[in-house]
Amino acid sequence: MKMLSVIILVFTGLLVGCGGEPEPISIAIDPTPIEEAVEVPAVEVLTEEPEVTISAAAERLLVDLEVALPDLHQDRTALVAASGNCLACHSGLSDTDGNDISFDSKWRSSMHAFAAIDPYWQASVSAEVVENPELSEVIENKCATCHMPLAHFDANANGETAAMFEDGFLNAENPLHDLAMDAVSCTGCHQIMADNLGTLASFSGGFLIDSDNTIYGERMIYGPFPIGRQPANVMAQASGFLAEQSAHMTDSALCATCHTLYTPYLNAVGEVAGEFPEQMAYFEWVNSSYVETQTCQDCHMPAVSGNVIISTVMGQPKEYLRLHSFTGANTFMLNLVGDNPEILGSRAKDGQIETAVAATELMLQTQTATVEVLNMGVTDGQLGLDVVVTSMTGHKFPTGFPSRRAWLQLTVRDGEGNLIFESGASRPDGLIIGNDNDLDESMYEPHYSVISSPDEVQIYETILLNTDGQVTTTLLYGAGYAKDNRLLPAGFELTAVIPETATHGLAAEDLDFISGGDTVRYQVDVSEASGPFTVSVALNYQSIGFRWAENLRGYGTEQTDKFIGLYDGAVNLPVQVSSVEVDIEE
């Protein structure tokens, strides 16, 4: 009877979660230690699925519940369950200092939670469809794989088209809409199997999830911790998922299934001509010294200090627990969602996005790159100095989607504080002054080894080319790189580079562009100025470059118009990653 009481209380907690965040459940019971686990009889009454009214078009749908913001989605099918179904046991958690470490509280304000509502992503996909309407089904299906994994997987497993637009997942009337908008959540990642991880088949959204077993309480869900039979049975009866320990949950190859991405590209007549390596973070990491010391999870899911419980029901203290914050570098989108929560459908609570932005800025300023000034002096009216940029990331910086960029901003002031030289200033709309690509979509700023003019800017970025050799920001036209001078991680073996992670453009010929960083020489004419001179150097970062946003104007889709409206009302100033100021005597 004691076990029956536990299960009933847990199930009651799940139902309470449908109307809001539940209170932690307190149960007086001594859980069986893992090494002494015993078989517990199942309680048949709780294996029955709740009766719901569903449409003929979605006969498999088990639960379709409407919840108001900011409550988490509660929908579920026989294959997946939205994040709100996990609240009863995995919320209300604290570390040894009393800080909230609940899985949902950190995830709610992450880009994983915002992956489906991200207006830039939606706009970019809709623009690709406008460019190639005959490929709309392929485009929408591919993009929904990693941004809307619950709905995408369920639809594909049931032989349906994973469409996004019109009657697709973005339509509130679509029966899988709420699961789609739950984005990258619990039962998406934790159901991925280890079978093909690290292989080419696993990349570009090729993760494997069991699509055959639809028996409530028997679907496998994986975590990094060992679990006894008793708590596993409780979880199975309450959630429908049977927990099992698996080391692959701490493997970088798990993250690589979506963060290593090949996309098909088209030639001038609209034929698929090959595959383009759009995002190669995993291969960049594999070819760095970080492969021996740090995984993706080590950096992007900060560890919780001390032993803490991971469940409010029968939770045993664990050592490895990591925050599900998925801290990255996209402060612009975090702020955009935070400023427009109802328009975009954010499920984050008060203060959570601000906390996420602060954590993101801290990561950018302490774990990405540093700048320093060396070999400075004035000779014959010429101020010369070396700016040394040192990478601290386990992959290229920036990495991921090619809209991201970092650049050097350098100013020189005379002895009276007058500005006499500046390279790399930016406007509030995100435009970098002097950057050819921001001014003209057909041009781009080259990589520099020496800079002597204000209209020369060292920008660490990728520039895509179509099959005709023209610059493009349309992924389906991206056939190669005109430029890829993103900072290389330490230990990056230049002789072992696979073509997908090679350096492109003038950086490939720059002997100062090396594993772990870059050195740029600045030569400034100060012959008509008086010192001492003050030099300020900053390394700036931006997640959506000006040209990548600007090129979405004019498509006229609901999604592009929405994004441009939000973008025009926002400020796209960069995050200053590192800075230094020095005085130079004449």
PDB file of N, CA and C in Angstrom, residues 316-369:
ATOM      1  N   GLN A 316      17.649  10.663  -5.052  1.00  0.00           N
ATOM      2  CA  GLN A 316      18.906  10.349  -4.386  1.00  0.00           C
ATOM      3  C   GLN A 316      19.949  11.408  -4.749  1.00  0.00           C
ATOM      4  N   PRO A 317      20.804  11.806  -3.809  1.00  0.00           N
ATOM      5  CA  PRO A 317      21.845  12.800  -4.118  1.00  0.00           C
ATOM      6  C   PRO A 317      22.747  12.332  -5.248  1.00  0.00           C
ATOM      7  N   LYS A 318      23.018  13.225  -6.195  1.00  0.00           N
ATOM      8  CA  LYS A 318      23.872  12.912  -7.330  1.00  0.00           C
ATOM      9  C   LYS A 318      25.001  13.936  -7.415  1.00  0.00           C
ATOM     10  N   GLU A 319      26.114  13.507  -8.018  1.00  0.00           N
ATOM     11  CA  GLU A 319      27.291  14.373  -8.081  1.00  0.00           C
ATOM     12  C   GLU A 319      27.427  15.122  -9.401  1.00  0.00           C
ATOM     13  N   TYR A 320      26.913  14.570 -10.481  1.00  0.00           N
ATOM     14  CA  TYR A 320      27.210  15.112 -11.806  1.00  0.00           C
ATOM     15  C   TYR A 320      26.245  16.201 -12.255  1.00  0.00           C
ATOM     16  N   LEU A 321      25.157  16.413 -11.561  1.00  0.00           N
ATOM     17  CA  LEU A 321      24.065  17.244 -12.064  1.00  0.00           C
ATOM     18  C   LEU A 321      24.553  18.543 -12.696  1.00  0.00           C
ATOM     19  N   ARG A 322      24.003  18.844 -13.859  1.00  0.00           N
ATOM     20  CA  ARG A 322      24.354  20.071 -14.564  1.00  0.00           C
ATOM     21  C   ARG A 322      23.093  20.893 -14.850  1.00  0.00           C
ATOM     22  N   LEU A 323      23.258  22.197 -14.781  1.00  0.00           N
ATOM     23  CA  LEU A 323      22.140  23.090 -15.057  1.00  0.00           C
ATOM     24  C   LEU A 323      21.702  22.931 -16.511  1.00  0.00           C
ATOM     25  N   HIS A 324      20.392  22.865 -16.714  1.00  0.00           N
ATOM     26  CA  HIS A 324      19.863  22.766 -18.068  1.00  0.00           C
ATOM     27  C   HIS A 324      19.653  24.167 -18.646  1.00  0.00           C
ATOM     28  N   SER A 325      20.698  24.973 -18.548  1.00  0.00           N
ATOM     29  CA  SER A 325      20.636  26.355 -19.027  1.00  0.00           C
ATOM     30  C   SER A 325      21.058  26.464 -20.489  1.00  0.00           C
ATOM     31  N   PHE A 326      21.864  25.512 -20.957  1.00  0.00           N
ATOM     32  CA  PHE A 326      22.343  25.492 -22.337  1.00  0.00           C
ATOM     33  C   PHE A 326      22.865  26.871 -22.747  1.00  0.00           C
ATOM     34  N   THR A 327      23.688  27.429 -21.880  1.00  0.00           N
ATOM     35  CA  THR A 327      24.224  28.770 -22.093  1.00  0.00           C
ATOM     36  C   THR A 327      25.054  28.819 -23.363  1.00  0.00           C
ATOM     37  N   GLY A 328      24.741  29.795 -24.223  1.00  0.00           N
ATOM     38  CA  GLY A 328      25.452  29.947 -25.482  1.00  0.00           C
ATOM     39  C   GLY A 328      25.954  31.360 -25.655  1.00  0.00           C
ATOM     40  N   ALA A 329      25.604  31.991 -26.783  1.00  0.00           N
ATOM     41  CA  ALA A 329      26.128  33.326 -27.055  1.00  0.00           C
ATOM     42  C   ALA A 329      25.096  34.274 -27.648  1.00  0.00           C
ATOM     43  N   ASN A 330      23.835  33.863 -27.730  1.00  0.00           N
ATOM     44  CA  ASN A 330      22.835  34.647 -28.456  1.00  0.00           C
ATOM     45  C   ASN A 330      22.074  35.620 -27.548  1.00  0.00           C
ATOM     46  N   THR A 331      22.759  36.623 -27.053  1.00  0.00           N
ATOM     47  CA  THR A 331      22.099  37.603 -26.189  1.00  0.00           C
ATOM     48  C   THR A 331      21.052  38.408 -26.944  1.00  0.00           C
ATOM     49  N   PHE A 332      21.293  38.649 -28.235  1.00  0.00           N
ATOM     50  CA  PHE A 332      20.321  39.451 -28.999  1.00  0.00           C
ATOM     51  C   PHE A 332      18.954  38.794 -28.999  1.00  0.00           C
ATOM     52  N   MET A 333      18.897  37.503 -29.297  1.00  0.00           N
ATOM     53  CA  MET A 333      17.598  36.839 -29.355  1.00  0.00           C
ATOM     54  C   MET A 333      16.990  36.690 -27.969  1.00  0.00           C
ATOM     55  N   LEU A 334      17.809  36.421 -26.963  1.00  0.00           N
ATOM     56  CA  LEU A 334      17.275  36.338 -25.601  1.00  0.00           C
ATOM     57  C   LEU A 334      16.595  37.648 -25.222  1.00  0.00           C
ATOM     58  N   ASN A 335      17.249  38.765 -25.528  1.00  0.00           N
ATOM     59  CA  ASN A 335      16.664  40.070 -25.215  1.00  0.00           C
ATOM     60  C   ASN A 335      15.423  40.349 -26.051  1.00  0.00           C
ATOM     61  N   LEU A 336      15.441  39.924 -27.321  1.00  0.00           N
ATOM     62  CA  LEU A 336      14.284  40.159 -28.186  1.00  0.00           C
ATOM     63  C   LEU A 336      13.062  39.397 -27.674  1.00  0.00           C
ATOM     64  N   VAL A 337      13.272  38.147 -27.246  1.00  0.00           N
ATOM     65  CA  VAL A 337      12.168  37.368 -26.677  1.00  0.00           C
ATOM     66  C   VAL A 337      11.724  37.990 -25.352  1.00  0.00           C
ATOM     67  N   GLY A 338      12.688  38.410 -24.547  1.00  0.00           N
ATOM     68  CA  GLY A 338      12.355  39.013 -23.263  1.00  0.00           C
ATOM     69  C   GLY A 338      11.562  40.294 -23.394  1.00  0.00           C
ATOM     70  N   ASP A 339      11.805  41.037 -24.467  1.00  0.00           N
ATOM     71  CA  ASP A 339      11.079  42.288 -24.698  1.00  0.00           C
ATOM     72  C   ASP A 339       9.718  42.072 -25.343  1.00  0.00           C
ATOM     73  N   ASN A 340       9.489  40.883 -25.899  1.00  0.00           N
ATOM     74  CA  ASN A 340       8.236  40.602 -26.603  1.00  0.00           C
ATOM     75  C   ASN A 340       7.679  39.231 -26.218  1.00  0.00           C
ATOM     76  N   PRO A 341       7.492  38.976 -24.927  1.00  0.00           N
ATOM     77  CA  PRO A 341       7.118  37.619 -24.487  1.00  0.00           C
ATOM     78  C   PRO A 341       5.771  37.141 -25.009  1.00  0.00           C
ATOM     79  N   GLU A 342       4.774  38.002 -25.017  1.00  0.00           N
ATOM     80  CA  GLU A 342       3.451  37.567 -25.464  1.00  0.00           C
ATOM     81  C   GLU A 342       3.381  37.443 -26.976  1.00  0.00           C
ATOM     82  N   ILE A 343       4.038  38.348 -27.681  1.00  0.00           N
ATOM     83  CA  ILE A 343       4.055  38.287 -29.144  1.00  0.00           C
ATOM     84  C   ILE A 343       4.703  36.991 -29.616  1.00  0.00           C
ATOM     85  N   LEU A 344       5.777  36.588 -28.938  1.00  0.00           N
ATOM     86  CA  LEU A 344       6.530  35.418 -29.375  1.00  0.00           C
ATOM     87  C   LEU A 344       6.136  34.143 -28.648  1.00  0.00           C
ATOM     88  N   GLY A 345       5.399  34.260 -27.549  1.00  0.00           N
ATOM     89  CA  GLY A 345       4.956  33.066 -26.843  1.00  0.00           C
ATOM     90  C   GLY A 345       5.980  32.481 -25.893  1.00  0.00           C
ATOM     91  N   SER A 346       6.752  33.339 -25.239  1.00  0.00           N
ATOM     92  CA  SER A 346       7.760  32.864 -24.291  1.00  0.00           C
ATOM     93  C   SER A 346       7.107  32.251 -23.061  1.00  0.00           C
ATOM     94  N   ARG A 347       7.684  31.154 -22.574  1.00  0.00           N
ATOM     95  CA  ARG A 347       7.220  30.500 -21.353  1.00  0.00           C
ATOM     96  C   ARG A 347       8.134  30.819 -20.179  1.00  0.00           C
ATOM     97  N   ALA A 348       9.085  31.719 -20.361  1.00  0.00           N
ATOM     98  CA  ALA A 348       9.975  32.103 -19.270  1.00  0.00           C
ATOM     99  C   ALA A 348       9.227  32.944 -18.251  1.00  0.00           C
ATOM    100  N   LYS A 349       9.611  32.822 -16.998  1.00  0.00           N
ATOM    101  CA  LYS A 349       8.996  33.602 -15.925  1.00  0.00           C
ATOM    102  C   LYS A 349       9.805  34.857 -15.650  1.00  0.00           C
ATOM    103  N   ASP A 350       9.241  35.729 -14.823  1.00  0.00           N
ATOM    104  CA  ASP A 350       9.884  37.003 -14.512  1.00  0.00           C
ATOM    105  C   ASP A 350      11.312  36.799 -14.016  1.00  0.00           C
ATOM    106  N   GLY A 351      12.226  37.530 -14.629  1.00  0.00           N
ATOM    107  CA  GLY A 351      13.621  37.505 -14.191  1.00  0.00           C
ATOM    108  C   GLY A 351      14.454  36.398 -14.799  1.00  0.00           C
ATOM    109  N   GLN A 352      13.824  35.381 -15.391  1.00  0.00           N
ATOM    110  CA  GLN A 352      14.602  34.252 -15.899  1.00  0.00           C
ATOM    111  C   GLN A 352      15.405  34.609 -17.139  1.00  0.00           C
ATOM    112  N   ILE A 353      14.846  35.405 -18.032  1.00  0.00           N
ATOM    113  CA  ILE A 353      15.594  35.787 -19.224  1.00  0.00           C
ATOM    114  C   ILE A 353      16.739  36.719 -18.852  1.00  0.00           C
ATOM    115  N   GLU A 354      16.499  37.624 -17.916  1.00  0.00           N
ATOM    116  CA  GLU A 354      17.576  38.502 -17.463  1.00  0.00           C
ATOM    117  C   GLU A 354      18.737  37.687 -16.899  1.00  0.00           C
ATOM    118  N   THR A 355      18.406  36.633 -16.163  1.00  0.00           N
ATOM    119  CA  THR A 355      19.442  35.757 -15.614  1.00  0.00           C
ATOM    120  C   THR A 355      20.193  35.045 -16.725  1.00  0.00           C
ATOM    121  N   ALA A 356      19.452  34.599 -17.744  1.00  0.00           N
ATOM    122  CA  ALA A 356      20.079  33.915 -18.877  1.00  0.00           C
ATOM    123  C   ALA A 356      20.992  34.856 -19.657  1.00  0.00           C
ATOM    124  N   VAL A 357      20.563  36.104 -19.842  1.00  0.00           N
ATOM    125  CA  VAL A 357      21.392  37.086 -20.547  1.00  0.00           C
ATOM    126  C   VAL A 357      22.682  37.337 -19.778  1.00  0.00           C
ATOM    127  N   ALA A 358      22.576  37.477 -18.468  1.00  0.00           N
ATOM    128  CA  ALA A 358      23.760  37.712 -17.642  1.00  0.00           C
ATOM    129  C   ALA A 358      24.733  36.536 -17.735  1.00  0.00           C
ATOM    130  N   ALA A 359      24.193  35.310 -17.720  1.00  0.00           N
ATOM    131  CA  ALA A 359      25.042  34.123 -17.833  1.00  0.00           C
ATOM    132  C   ALA A 359      25.703  34.047 -19.208  1.00  0.00           C
ATOM    133  N   THR A 360      24.951  34.442 -20.239  1.00  0.00           N
ATOM    134  CA  THR A 360      25.485  34.430 -21.599  1.00  0.00           C
ATOM    135  C   THR A 360      26.597  35.453 -21.755  1.00  0.00           C
ATOM    136  N   GLU A 361      26.380  36.649 -21.241  1.00  0.00           N
ATOM    137  CA  GLU A 361      27.417  37.679 -21.307  1.00  0.00           C
ATOM    138  C   GLU A 361      28.658  37.246 -20.532  1.00  0.00           C
ATOM    139  N   LEU A 362      28.450  36.611 -19.385  1.00  0.00           N
ATOM    140  CA  LEU A 362      29.585  36.137 -18.592  1.00  0.00           C
ATOM    141  C   LEU A 362      30.378  35.085 -19.370  1.00  0.00           C
ATOM    142  N   MET A 363      29.675  34.179 -20.034  1.00  0.00           N
ATOM    143  CA  MET A 363      30.378  33.175 -20.843  1.00  0.00           C
ATOM    144  C   MET A 363      31.168  33.842 -21.962  1.00  0.00           C
ATOM    145  N   LEU A 364      30.551  34.783 -22.658  1.00  0.00           N
ATOM    146  CA  LEU A 364      31.233  35.470 -23.738  1.00  0.00           C
ATOM    147  C   LEU A 364      32.479  36.195 -23.242  1.00  0.00           C
ATOM    148  N   GLN A 365      32.405  36.772 -22.048  1.00  0.00           N
ATOM    149  CA  GLN A 365      33.497  37.597 -21.544  1.00  0.00           C
ATOM    150  C   GLN A 365      34.562  36.815 -20.782  1.00  0.00           C
ATOM    151  N   THR A 366      34.301  35.557 -20.490  1.00  0.00           N
ATOM    152  CA  THR A 366      35.284  34.781 -19.726  1.00  0.00           C
ATOM    153  C   THR A 366      35.700  33.478 -20.391  1.00  0.00           C
ATOM    154  N   GLN A 367      34.979  33.041 -21.437  1.00  0.00           N
ATOM    155  CA  GLN A 367      35.257  31.730 -22.008  1.00  0.00           C
ATOM    156  C   GLN A 367      35.377  31.719 -23.522  1.00  0.00           C
ATOM    157  N   THR A 368      35.516  32.876 -24.138  1.00  0.00           N
ATOM    158  CA  THR A 368      35.583  32.876 -25.605  1.00  0.00           C
ATOM    159  C   THR A 368      36.952  33.314 -26.130  1.00  0.00           C
ATOM    160  N   ALA A 369      37.354  34.566 -25.877  1.00  0.00           N
ATOM    161  CA  ALA A 369      38.624  35.044 -26.407  1.00  0.00           C
ATOM    162  C   ALA A 369      39.086  36.283 -25.636  1.00  0.00           C
TER     163      ALA A 369
END
